[in-house]
C-alpha positions as a LaTeX table, in Angstrom:
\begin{tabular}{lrrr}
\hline
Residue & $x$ (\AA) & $y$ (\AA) & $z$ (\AA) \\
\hline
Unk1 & 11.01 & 47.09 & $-65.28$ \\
Unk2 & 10.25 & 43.38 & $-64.90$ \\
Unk3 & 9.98 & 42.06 & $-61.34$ \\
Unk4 & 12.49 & 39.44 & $-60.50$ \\
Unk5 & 11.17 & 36.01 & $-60.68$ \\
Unk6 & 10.20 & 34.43 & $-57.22$ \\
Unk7 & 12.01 & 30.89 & $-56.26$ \\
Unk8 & 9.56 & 27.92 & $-56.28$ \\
Unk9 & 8.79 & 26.40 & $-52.54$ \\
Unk10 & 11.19 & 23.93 & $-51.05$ \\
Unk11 & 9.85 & 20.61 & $-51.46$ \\
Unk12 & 7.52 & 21.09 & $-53.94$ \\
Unk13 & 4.19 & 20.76 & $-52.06$ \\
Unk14 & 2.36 & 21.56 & $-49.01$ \\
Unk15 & 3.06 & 21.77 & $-45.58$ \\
Unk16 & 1.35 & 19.56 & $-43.52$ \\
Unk17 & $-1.14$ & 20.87 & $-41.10$ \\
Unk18 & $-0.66$ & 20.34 & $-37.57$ \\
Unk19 & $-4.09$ & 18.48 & $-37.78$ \\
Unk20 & $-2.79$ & 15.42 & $-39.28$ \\
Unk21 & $-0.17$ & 14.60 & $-36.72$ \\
Unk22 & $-2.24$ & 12.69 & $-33.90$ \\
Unk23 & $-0.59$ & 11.07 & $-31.10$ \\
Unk24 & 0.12 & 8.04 & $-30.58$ \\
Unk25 & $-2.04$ & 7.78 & $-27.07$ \\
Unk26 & $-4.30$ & 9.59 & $-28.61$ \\
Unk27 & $-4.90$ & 7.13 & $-31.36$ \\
Unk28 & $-5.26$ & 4.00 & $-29.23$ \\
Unk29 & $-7.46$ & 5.77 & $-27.05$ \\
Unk30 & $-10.88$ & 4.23 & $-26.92$ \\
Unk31 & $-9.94$ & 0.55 & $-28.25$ \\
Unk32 & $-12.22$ & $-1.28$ & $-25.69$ \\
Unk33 & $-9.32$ & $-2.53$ & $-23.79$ \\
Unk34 & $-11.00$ & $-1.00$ & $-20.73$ \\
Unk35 & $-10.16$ & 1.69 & $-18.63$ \\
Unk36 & $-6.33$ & 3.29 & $-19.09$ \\
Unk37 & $-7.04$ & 5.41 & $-15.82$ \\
Unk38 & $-8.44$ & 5.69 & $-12.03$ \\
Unk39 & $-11.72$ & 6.16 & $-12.45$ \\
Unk40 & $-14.76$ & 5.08 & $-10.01$ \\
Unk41 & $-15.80$ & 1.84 & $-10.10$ \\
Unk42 & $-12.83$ & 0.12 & $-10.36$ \\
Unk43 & $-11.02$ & $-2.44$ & $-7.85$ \\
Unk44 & $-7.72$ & $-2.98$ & $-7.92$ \\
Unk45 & $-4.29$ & $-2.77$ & $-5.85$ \\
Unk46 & $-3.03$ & 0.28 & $-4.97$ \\
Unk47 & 0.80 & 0.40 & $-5.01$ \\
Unk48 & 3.60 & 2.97 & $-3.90$ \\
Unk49 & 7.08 & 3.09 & $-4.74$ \\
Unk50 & 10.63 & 4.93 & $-5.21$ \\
Unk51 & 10.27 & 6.93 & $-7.91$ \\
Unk52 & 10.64 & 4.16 & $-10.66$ \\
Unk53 & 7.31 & 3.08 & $-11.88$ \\
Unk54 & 8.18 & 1.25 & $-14.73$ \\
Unk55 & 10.00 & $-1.18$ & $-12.43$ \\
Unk56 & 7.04 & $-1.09$ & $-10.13$ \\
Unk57 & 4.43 & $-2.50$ & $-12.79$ \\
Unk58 & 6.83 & $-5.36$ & $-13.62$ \\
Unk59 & 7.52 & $-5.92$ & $-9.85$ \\
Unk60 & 3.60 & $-6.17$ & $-9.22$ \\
Unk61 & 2.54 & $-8.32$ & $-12.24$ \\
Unk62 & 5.46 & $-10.57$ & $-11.08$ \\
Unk63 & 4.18 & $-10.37$ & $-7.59$ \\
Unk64 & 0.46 & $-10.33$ & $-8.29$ \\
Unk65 & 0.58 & $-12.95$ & $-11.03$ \\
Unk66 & 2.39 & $-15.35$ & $-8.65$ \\
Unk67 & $-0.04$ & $-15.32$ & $-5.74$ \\
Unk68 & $-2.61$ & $-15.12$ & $-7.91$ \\
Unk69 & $-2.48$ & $-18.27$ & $-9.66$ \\
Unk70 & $-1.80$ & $-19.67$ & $-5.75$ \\
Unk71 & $-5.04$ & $-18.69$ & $-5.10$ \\
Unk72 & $-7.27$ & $-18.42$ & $-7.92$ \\
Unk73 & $-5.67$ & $-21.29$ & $-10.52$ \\
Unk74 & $-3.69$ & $-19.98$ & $-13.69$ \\
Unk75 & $-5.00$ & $-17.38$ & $-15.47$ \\
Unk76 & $-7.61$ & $-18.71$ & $-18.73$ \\
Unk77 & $-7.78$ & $-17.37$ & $-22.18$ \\
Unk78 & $-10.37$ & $-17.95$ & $-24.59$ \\
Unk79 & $-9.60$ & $-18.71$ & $-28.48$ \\
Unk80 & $-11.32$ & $-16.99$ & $-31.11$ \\
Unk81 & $-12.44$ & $-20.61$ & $-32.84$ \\
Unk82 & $-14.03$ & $-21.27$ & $-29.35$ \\
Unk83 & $-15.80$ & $-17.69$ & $-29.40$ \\
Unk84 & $-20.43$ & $-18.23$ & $-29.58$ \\
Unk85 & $-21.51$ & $-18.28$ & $-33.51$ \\
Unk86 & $-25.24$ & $-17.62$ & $-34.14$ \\
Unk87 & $-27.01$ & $-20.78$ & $-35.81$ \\
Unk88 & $-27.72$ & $-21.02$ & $-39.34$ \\
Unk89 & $-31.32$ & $-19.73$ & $-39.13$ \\
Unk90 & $-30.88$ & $-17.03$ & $-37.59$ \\
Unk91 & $-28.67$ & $-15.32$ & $-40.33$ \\
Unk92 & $-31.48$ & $-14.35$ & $-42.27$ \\
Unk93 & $-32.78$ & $-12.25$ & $-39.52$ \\
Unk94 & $-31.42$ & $-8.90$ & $-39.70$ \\
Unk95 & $-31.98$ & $-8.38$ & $-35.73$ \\
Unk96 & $-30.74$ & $-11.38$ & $-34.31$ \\
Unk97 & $-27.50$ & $-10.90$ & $-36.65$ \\
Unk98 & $-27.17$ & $-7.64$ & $-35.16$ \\
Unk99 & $-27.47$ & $-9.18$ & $-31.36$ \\
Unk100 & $-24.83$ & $-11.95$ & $-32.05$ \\
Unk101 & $-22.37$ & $-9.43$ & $-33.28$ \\
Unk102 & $-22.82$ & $-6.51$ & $-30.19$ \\
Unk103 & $-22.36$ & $-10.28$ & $-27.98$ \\
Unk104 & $-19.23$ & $-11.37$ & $-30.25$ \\
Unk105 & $-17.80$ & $-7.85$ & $-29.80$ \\
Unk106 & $-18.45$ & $-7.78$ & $-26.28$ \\
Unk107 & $-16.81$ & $-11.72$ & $-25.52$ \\
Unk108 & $-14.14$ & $-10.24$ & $-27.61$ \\
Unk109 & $-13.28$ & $-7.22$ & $-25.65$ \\
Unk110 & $-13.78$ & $-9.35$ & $-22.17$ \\
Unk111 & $-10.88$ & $-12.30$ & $-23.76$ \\
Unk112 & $-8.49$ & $-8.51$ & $-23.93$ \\
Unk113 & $-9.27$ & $-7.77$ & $-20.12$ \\
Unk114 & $-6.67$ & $-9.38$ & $-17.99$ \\
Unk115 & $-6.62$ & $-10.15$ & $-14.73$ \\
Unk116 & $-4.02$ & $-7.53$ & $-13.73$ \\
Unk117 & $-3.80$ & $-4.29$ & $-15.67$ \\
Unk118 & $-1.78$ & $-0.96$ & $-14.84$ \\
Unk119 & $-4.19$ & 1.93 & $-15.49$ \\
Unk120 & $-3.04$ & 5.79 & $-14.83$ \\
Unk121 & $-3.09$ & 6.45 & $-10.99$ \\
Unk122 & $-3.08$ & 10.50 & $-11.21$ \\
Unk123 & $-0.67$ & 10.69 & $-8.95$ \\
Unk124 & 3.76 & 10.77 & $-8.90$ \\
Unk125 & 5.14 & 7.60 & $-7.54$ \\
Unk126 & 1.51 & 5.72 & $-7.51$ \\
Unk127 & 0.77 & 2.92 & $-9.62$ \\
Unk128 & $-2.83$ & 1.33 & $-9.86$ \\
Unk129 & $-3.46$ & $-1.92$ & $-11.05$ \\
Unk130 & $-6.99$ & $-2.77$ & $-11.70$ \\
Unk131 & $-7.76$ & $-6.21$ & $-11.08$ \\
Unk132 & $-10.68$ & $-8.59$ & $-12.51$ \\
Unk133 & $-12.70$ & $-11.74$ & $-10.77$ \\
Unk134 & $-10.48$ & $-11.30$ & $-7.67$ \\
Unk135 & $-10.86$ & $-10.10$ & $-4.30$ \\
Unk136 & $-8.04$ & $-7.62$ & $-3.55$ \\
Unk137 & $-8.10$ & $-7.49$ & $-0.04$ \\
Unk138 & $-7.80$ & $-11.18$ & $-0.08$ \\
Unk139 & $-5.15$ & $-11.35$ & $-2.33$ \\
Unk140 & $-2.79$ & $-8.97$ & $-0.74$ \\
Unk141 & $-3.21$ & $-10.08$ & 2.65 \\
Unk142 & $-2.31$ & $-13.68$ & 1.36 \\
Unk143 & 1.00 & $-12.23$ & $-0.57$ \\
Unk144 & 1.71 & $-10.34$ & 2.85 \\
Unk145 & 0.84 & $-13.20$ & 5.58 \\
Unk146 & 3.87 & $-15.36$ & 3.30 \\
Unk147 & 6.07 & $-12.86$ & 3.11 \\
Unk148 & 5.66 & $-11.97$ & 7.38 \\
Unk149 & 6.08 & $-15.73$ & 7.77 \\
Unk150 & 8.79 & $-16.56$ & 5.39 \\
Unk151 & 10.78 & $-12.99$ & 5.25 \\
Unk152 & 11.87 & $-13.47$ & 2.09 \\
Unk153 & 12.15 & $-10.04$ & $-0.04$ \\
Unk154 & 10.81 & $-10.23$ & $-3.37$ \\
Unk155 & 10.55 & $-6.66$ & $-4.44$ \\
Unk156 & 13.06 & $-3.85$ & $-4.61$ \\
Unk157 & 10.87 & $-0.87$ & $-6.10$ \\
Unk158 & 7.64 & $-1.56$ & $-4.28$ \\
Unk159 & 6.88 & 0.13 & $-0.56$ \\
Unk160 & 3.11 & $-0.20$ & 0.23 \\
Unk161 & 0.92 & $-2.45$ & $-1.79$ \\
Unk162 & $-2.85$ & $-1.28$ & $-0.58$ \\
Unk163 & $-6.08$ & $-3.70$ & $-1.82$ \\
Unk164 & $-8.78$ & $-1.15$ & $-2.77$ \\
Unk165 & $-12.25$ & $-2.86$ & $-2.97$ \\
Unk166 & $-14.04$ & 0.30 & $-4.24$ \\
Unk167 & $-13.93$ & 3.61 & $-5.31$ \\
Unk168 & $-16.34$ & 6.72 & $-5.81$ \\
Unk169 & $-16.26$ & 10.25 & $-6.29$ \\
Unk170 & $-14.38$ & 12.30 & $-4.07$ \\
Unk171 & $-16.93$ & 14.43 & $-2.60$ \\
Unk172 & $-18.03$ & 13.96 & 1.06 \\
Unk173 & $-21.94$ & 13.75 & $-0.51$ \\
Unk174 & $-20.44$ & 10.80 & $-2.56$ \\
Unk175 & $-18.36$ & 9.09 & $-0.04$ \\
Unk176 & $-21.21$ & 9.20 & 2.55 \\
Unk177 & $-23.50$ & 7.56 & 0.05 \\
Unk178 & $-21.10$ & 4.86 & $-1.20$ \\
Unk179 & $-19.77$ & 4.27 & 2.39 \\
Unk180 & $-23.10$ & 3.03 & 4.26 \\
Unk181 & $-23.63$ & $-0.22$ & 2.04 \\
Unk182 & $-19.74$ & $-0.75$ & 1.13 \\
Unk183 & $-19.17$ & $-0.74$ & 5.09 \\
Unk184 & $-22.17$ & $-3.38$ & 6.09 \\
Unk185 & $-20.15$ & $-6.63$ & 5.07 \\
Unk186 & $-17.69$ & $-5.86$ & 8.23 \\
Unk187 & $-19.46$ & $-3.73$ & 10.44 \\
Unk188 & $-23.05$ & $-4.39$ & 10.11 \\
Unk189 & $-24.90$ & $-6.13$ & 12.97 \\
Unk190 & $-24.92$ & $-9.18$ & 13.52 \\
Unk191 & $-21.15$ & $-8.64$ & 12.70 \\
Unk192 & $-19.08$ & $-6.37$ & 14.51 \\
Unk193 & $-15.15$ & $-5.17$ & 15.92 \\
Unk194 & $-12.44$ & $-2.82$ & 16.72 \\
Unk195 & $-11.88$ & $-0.55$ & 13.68 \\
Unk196 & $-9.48$ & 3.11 & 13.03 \\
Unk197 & $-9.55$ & 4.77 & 9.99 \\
Unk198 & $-6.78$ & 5.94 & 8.03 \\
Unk199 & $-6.87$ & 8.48 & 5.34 \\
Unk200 & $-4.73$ & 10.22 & 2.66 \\
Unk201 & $-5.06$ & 12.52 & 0.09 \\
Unk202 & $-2.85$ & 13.18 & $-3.01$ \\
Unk203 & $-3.51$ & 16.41 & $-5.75$ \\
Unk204 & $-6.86$ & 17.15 & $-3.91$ \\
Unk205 & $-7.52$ & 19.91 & $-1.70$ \\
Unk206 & $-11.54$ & 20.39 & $-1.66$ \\
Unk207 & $-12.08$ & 17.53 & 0.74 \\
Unk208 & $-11.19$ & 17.93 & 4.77 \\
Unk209 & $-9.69$ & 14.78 & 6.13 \\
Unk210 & $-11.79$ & 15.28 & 9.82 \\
Unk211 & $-14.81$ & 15.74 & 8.46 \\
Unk212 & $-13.94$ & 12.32 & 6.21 \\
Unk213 & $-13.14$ & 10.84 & 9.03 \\
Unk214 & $-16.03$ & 11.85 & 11.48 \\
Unk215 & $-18.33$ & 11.02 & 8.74 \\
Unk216 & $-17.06$ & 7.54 & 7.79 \\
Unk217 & $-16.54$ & 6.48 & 12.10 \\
Unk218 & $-20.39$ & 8.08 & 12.41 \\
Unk219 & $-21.51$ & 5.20 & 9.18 \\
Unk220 & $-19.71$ & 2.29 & 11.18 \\
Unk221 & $-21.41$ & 3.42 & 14.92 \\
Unk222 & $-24.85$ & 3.52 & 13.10 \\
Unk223 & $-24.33$ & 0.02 & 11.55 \\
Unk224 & $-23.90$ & $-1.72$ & 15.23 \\
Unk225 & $-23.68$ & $-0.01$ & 18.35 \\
Unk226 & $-21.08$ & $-2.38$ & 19.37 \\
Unk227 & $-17.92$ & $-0.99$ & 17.09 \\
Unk228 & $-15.35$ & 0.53 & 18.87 \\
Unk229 & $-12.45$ & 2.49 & 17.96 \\
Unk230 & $-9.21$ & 0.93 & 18.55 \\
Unk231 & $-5.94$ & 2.97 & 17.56 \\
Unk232 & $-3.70$ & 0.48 & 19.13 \\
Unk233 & $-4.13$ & $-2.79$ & 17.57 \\
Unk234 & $-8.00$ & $-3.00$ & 15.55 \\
Unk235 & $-9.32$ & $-5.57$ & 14.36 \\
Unk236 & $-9.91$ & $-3.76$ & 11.16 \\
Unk237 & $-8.20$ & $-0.99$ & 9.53 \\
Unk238 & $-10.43$ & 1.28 & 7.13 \\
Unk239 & $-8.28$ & 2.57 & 4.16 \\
Unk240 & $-9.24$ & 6.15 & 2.58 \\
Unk241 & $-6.89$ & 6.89 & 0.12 \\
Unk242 & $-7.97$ & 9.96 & $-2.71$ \\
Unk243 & $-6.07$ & 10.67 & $-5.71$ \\
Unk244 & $-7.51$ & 13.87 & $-7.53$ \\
Unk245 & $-11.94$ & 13.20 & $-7.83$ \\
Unk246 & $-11.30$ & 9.75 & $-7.31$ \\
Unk247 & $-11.85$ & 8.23 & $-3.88$ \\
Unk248 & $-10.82$ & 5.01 & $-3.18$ \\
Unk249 & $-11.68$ & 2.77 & $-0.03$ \\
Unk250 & $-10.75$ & $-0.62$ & 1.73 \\
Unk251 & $-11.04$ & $-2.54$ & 4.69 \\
Unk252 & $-8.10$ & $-4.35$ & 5.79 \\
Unk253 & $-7.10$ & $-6.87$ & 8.53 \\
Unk254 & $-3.69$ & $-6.99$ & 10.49 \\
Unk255 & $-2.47$ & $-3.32$ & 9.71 \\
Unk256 & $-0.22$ & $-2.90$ & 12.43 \\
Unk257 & 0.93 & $-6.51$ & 12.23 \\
Unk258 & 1.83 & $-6.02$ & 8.98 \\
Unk259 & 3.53 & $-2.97$ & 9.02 \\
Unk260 & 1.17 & $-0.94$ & 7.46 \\
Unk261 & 0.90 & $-3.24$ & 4.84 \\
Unk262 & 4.65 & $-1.92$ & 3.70 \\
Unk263 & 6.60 & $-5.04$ & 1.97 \\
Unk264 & 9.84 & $-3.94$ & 2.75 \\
Unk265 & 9.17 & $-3.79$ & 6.35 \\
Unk266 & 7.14 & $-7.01$ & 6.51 \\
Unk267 & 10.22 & $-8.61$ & 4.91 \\
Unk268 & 12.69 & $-8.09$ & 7.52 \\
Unk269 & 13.08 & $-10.49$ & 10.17 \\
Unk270 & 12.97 & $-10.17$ & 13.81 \\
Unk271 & 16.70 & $-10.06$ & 14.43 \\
Unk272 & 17.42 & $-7.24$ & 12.00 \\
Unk273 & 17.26 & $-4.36$ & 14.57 \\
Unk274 & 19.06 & $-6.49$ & 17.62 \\
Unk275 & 22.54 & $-6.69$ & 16.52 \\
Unk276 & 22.84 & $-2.69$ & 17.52 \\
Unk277 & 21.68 & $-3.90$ & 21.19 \\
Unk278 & 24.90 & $-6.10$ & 21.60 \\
Unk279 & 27.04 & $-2.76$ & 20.32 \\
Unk280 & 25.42 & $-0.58$ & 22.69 \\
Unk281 & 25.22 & $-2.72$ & 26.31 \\
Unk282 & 29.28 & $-3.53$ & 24.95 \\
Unk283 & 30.20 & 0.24 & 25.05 \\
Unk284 & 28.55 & 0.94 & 28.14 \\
Unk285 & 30.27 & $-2.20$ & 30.10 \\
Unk286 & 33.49 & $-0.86$ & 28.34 \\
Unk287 & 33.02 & 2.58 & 29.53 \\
Unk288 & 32.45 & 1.12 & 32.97 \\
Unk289 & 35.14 & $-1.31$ & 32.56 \\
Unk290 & 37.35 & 1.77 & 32.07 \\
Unk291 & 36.32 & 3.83 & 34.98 \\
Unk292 & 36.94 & 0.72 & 37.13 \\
Unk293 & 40.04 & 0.22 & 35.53 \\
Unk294 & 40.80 & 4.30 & 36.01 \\
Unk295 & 39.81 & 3.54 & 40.02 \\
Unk296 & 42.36 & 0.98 & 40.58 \\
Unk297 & 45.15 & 2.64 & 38.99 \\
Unk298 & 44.16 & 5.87 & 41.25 \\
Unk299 & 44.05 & 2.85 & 44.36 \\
Unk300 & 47.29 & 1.91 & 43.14 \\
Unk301 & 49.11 & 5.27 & 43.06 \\
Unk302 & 47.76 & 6.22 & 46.50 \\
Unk303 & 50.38 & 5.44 & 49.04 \\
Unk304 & 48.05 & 5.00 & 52.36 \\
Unk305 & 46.78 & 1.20 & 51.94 \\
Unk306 & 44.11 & 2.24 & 54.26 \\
Unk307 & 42.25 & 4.36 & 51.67 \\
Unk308 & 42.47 & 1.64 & 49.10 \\
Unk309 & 40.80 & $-0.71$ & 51.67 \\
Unk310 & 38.05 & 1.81 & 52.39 \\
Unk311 & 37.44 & 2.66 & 48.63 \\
Unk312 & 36.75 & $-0.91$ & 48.07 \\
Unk313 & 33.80 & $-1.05$ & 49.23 \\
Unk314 & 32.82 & 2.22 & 47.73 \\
Unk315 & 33.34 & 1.14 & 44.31 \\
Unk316 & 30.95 & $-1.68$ & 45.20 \\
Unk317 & 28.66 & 0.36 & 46.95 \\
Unk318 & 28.65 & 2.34 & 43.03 \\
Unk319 & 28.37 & $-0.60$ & 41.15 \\
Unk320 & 25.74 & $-1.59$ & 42.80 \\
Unk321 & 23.59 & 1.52 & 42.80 \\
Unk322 & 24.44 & 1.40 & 38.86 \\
Unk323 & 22.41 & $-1.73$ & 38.62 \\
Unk324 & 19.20 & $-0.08$ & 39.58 \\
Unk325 & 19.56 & 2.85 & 37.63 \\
Unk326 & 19.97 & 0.58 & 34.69 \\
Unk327 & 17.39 & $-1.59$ & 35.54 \\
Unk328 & 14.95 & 1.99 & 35.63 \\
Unk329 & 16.75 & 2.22 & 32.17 \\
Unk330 & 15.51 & $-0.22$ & 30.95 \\
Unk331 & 11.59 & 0.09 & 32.18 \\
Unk332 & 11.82 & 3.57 & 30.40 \\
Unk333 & 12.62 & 1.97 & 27.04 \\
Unk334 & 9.97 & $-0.92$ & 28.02 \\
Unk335 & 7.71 & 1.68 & 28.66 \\
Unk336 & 8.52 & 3.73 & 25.56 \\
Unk337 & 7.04 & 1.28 & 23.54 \\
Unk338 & 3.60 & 2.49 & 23.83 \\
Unk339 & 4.77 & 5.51 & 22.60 \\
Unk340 & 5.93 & 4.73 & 19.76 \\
Unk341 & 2.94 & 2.53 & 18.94 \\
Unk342 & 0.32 & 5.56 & 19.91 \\
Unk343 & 2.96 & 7.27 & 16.68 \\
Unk344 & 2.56 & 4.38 & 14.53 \\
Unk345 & $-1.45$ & 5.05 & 15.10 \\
Unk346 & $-1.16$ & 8.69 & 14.63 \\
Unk347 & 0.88 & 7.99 & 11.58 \\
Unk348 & $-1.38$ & 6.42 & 9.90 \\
Unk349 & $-3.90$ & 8.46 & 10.31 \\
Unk350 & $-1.97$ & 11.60 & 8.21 \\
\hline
\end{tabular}
């Protein structure tokens, strides 16, 4: 008996292997665009915000790309007509042909870097941007010193915008090594100041933040004798910041001033917290307003005029012990402020 015929294969081919399906990334991996992550060597801008990204790389080119061309002039492009050709006689050597194409290729792939480019931070709610022919720390300060001065809120997204002026491997062995010459231009003698260090670590957990910390404060004592630790207001601020193997580092001016460097907080003005102050000191002269109010209806109800004559002076007797005891109020919240700037210090230190 004949075995029943088999149907042909849908489609009338092959499947496709998995093989020839590459991704996308994958594919434009490696174009010579430079680097599409946090690696070491890099500087750049280190930037956190509220868990959209997307908007937070438009806010910073936006940002960036404004004060930028404030302080560094518009941003320059080169044409390809205007790009270096060899001369005629040197096209008929083989070797110099071969050195004016590795030059053309690399003036080609240095037109493609621009000044501010997102890379992969490593890291939820982190965005990097790498930046070229700029000083970061310079650059931020100036987009932070106008916005403290003019309180004018230009982002929505963005919380902390961090300059990071170089970055190594995160291993203590590493960090020590890179540390000692990165530290010299603001802490080596004949220079000197007030310094605290400030360090945080996301998706790493084989580096200990006091031994970080002793390390990097024993580097700035052996560059001058003279730096002192200042947790209150330093003169410089030393910014640790490690995302996975990569450690990145900065030193920063007006940290405290600025609010930690936090846009949102430099962009509120002075009178944003004092309309609660009003609220308060009205409910507590309403409250006493009441009592008094309670007294002399009690004064009024009593029939003996004599006792209303005596409590008189009483109630003025109480009002006037009530002044002190606000007035000790108030020197407790005067002297509270300390406290919460010893926090602020502590703060940043986690």
């Amino acid at each position: 008996m004949a075995s029943p015929a088999q149907p042909p294969p849908r489609g009338g081919g092959k499947r496709k292997g998995k093989a020839q399906y590459v991704p996308a990334k994958r594919a434009r991996h490696g174009d010579g665009a430079g680097p599409r992550q946090l690696e070491p060597g890099l500087q750049g801008v280190l930037i956190t915000c509220n868990m959209n990204e997307r908007r937070c790389v438009e806010e910073a080119y936006s940002l960036l790309n404004e004060y930028g061309d404030d302080l560094y002039g518009p941003e320059k492009f080169t044409d390809k007509d205007q790009q270096p050709s060899g001369s005629e006689g040197e096209d008929d050597d083989v070797e110099a042909a071969l050195k004016q194409e590795v030059g053309d290729i690399k003036a080609s792939t240095e037109m493609r870097l621009r000044r501010f480019q997102s890379v992969e931070s490593g890291a939820n709610n982190v965005v990097f941007i790498r930046t070229l022919g700029i000083e970061p720390e310079k650059l931020v300060h100036h987009i932070l010193q106008d916005m403290y001065k003019t309180k004018k809120k230009k982002t929505r997204v963005i919380l902390r915008m961090l300059p990071i002026s170089g970055t190594c491997k995160a291993f203590l062995e590493d960090m020590k090594k890179y540390a000692e010459t990165f530290l010299e231009p603001w802490f080596k003698a004949p220079n000197k100041g007030t310094f605290q260090i400030i360090y945080k670590a996301r998706n790493n957990s084989h580096v200990n933040r006091e031994e970080v910390i002793k390390e990097l404060a024993g580097i700035v004592g052996s560059l001058n004798s003279e730096n002192k630790v200042d947790l209150t207001n330093p003169q410089y601020t030393v910014v640790v910041e490690i995302i996975k193997a990569v450690c990145c580092l900065s030193v920063v001016k007006d940290y405290v001033l600025f609010r930690k460097y936090n846009l949102q907080e430099v962009a509120k003005s002075a009178q944003d917290p004092q309309p609660l102050d009003p609220k308060q000191t009205a409910q507590a002269g309403n409250g006493e307003e009441a009592k008094l109010e309670a007294g002399d209806r009690s004064n009024q109800n009593d029939p003996e005029g004599g006792k209303n004559s005596q409590q008189v002076p009483e109630n003025s007797e109480e009002q006037g012990q009530a002044e002190p005891v606000s007035e000790t109020q108030v020197a407790n919240e005067g002297e509270a402020k300390p406290e919460l700037a010893s926090q602020v210090t502590e703060g940043s230190e986690s």
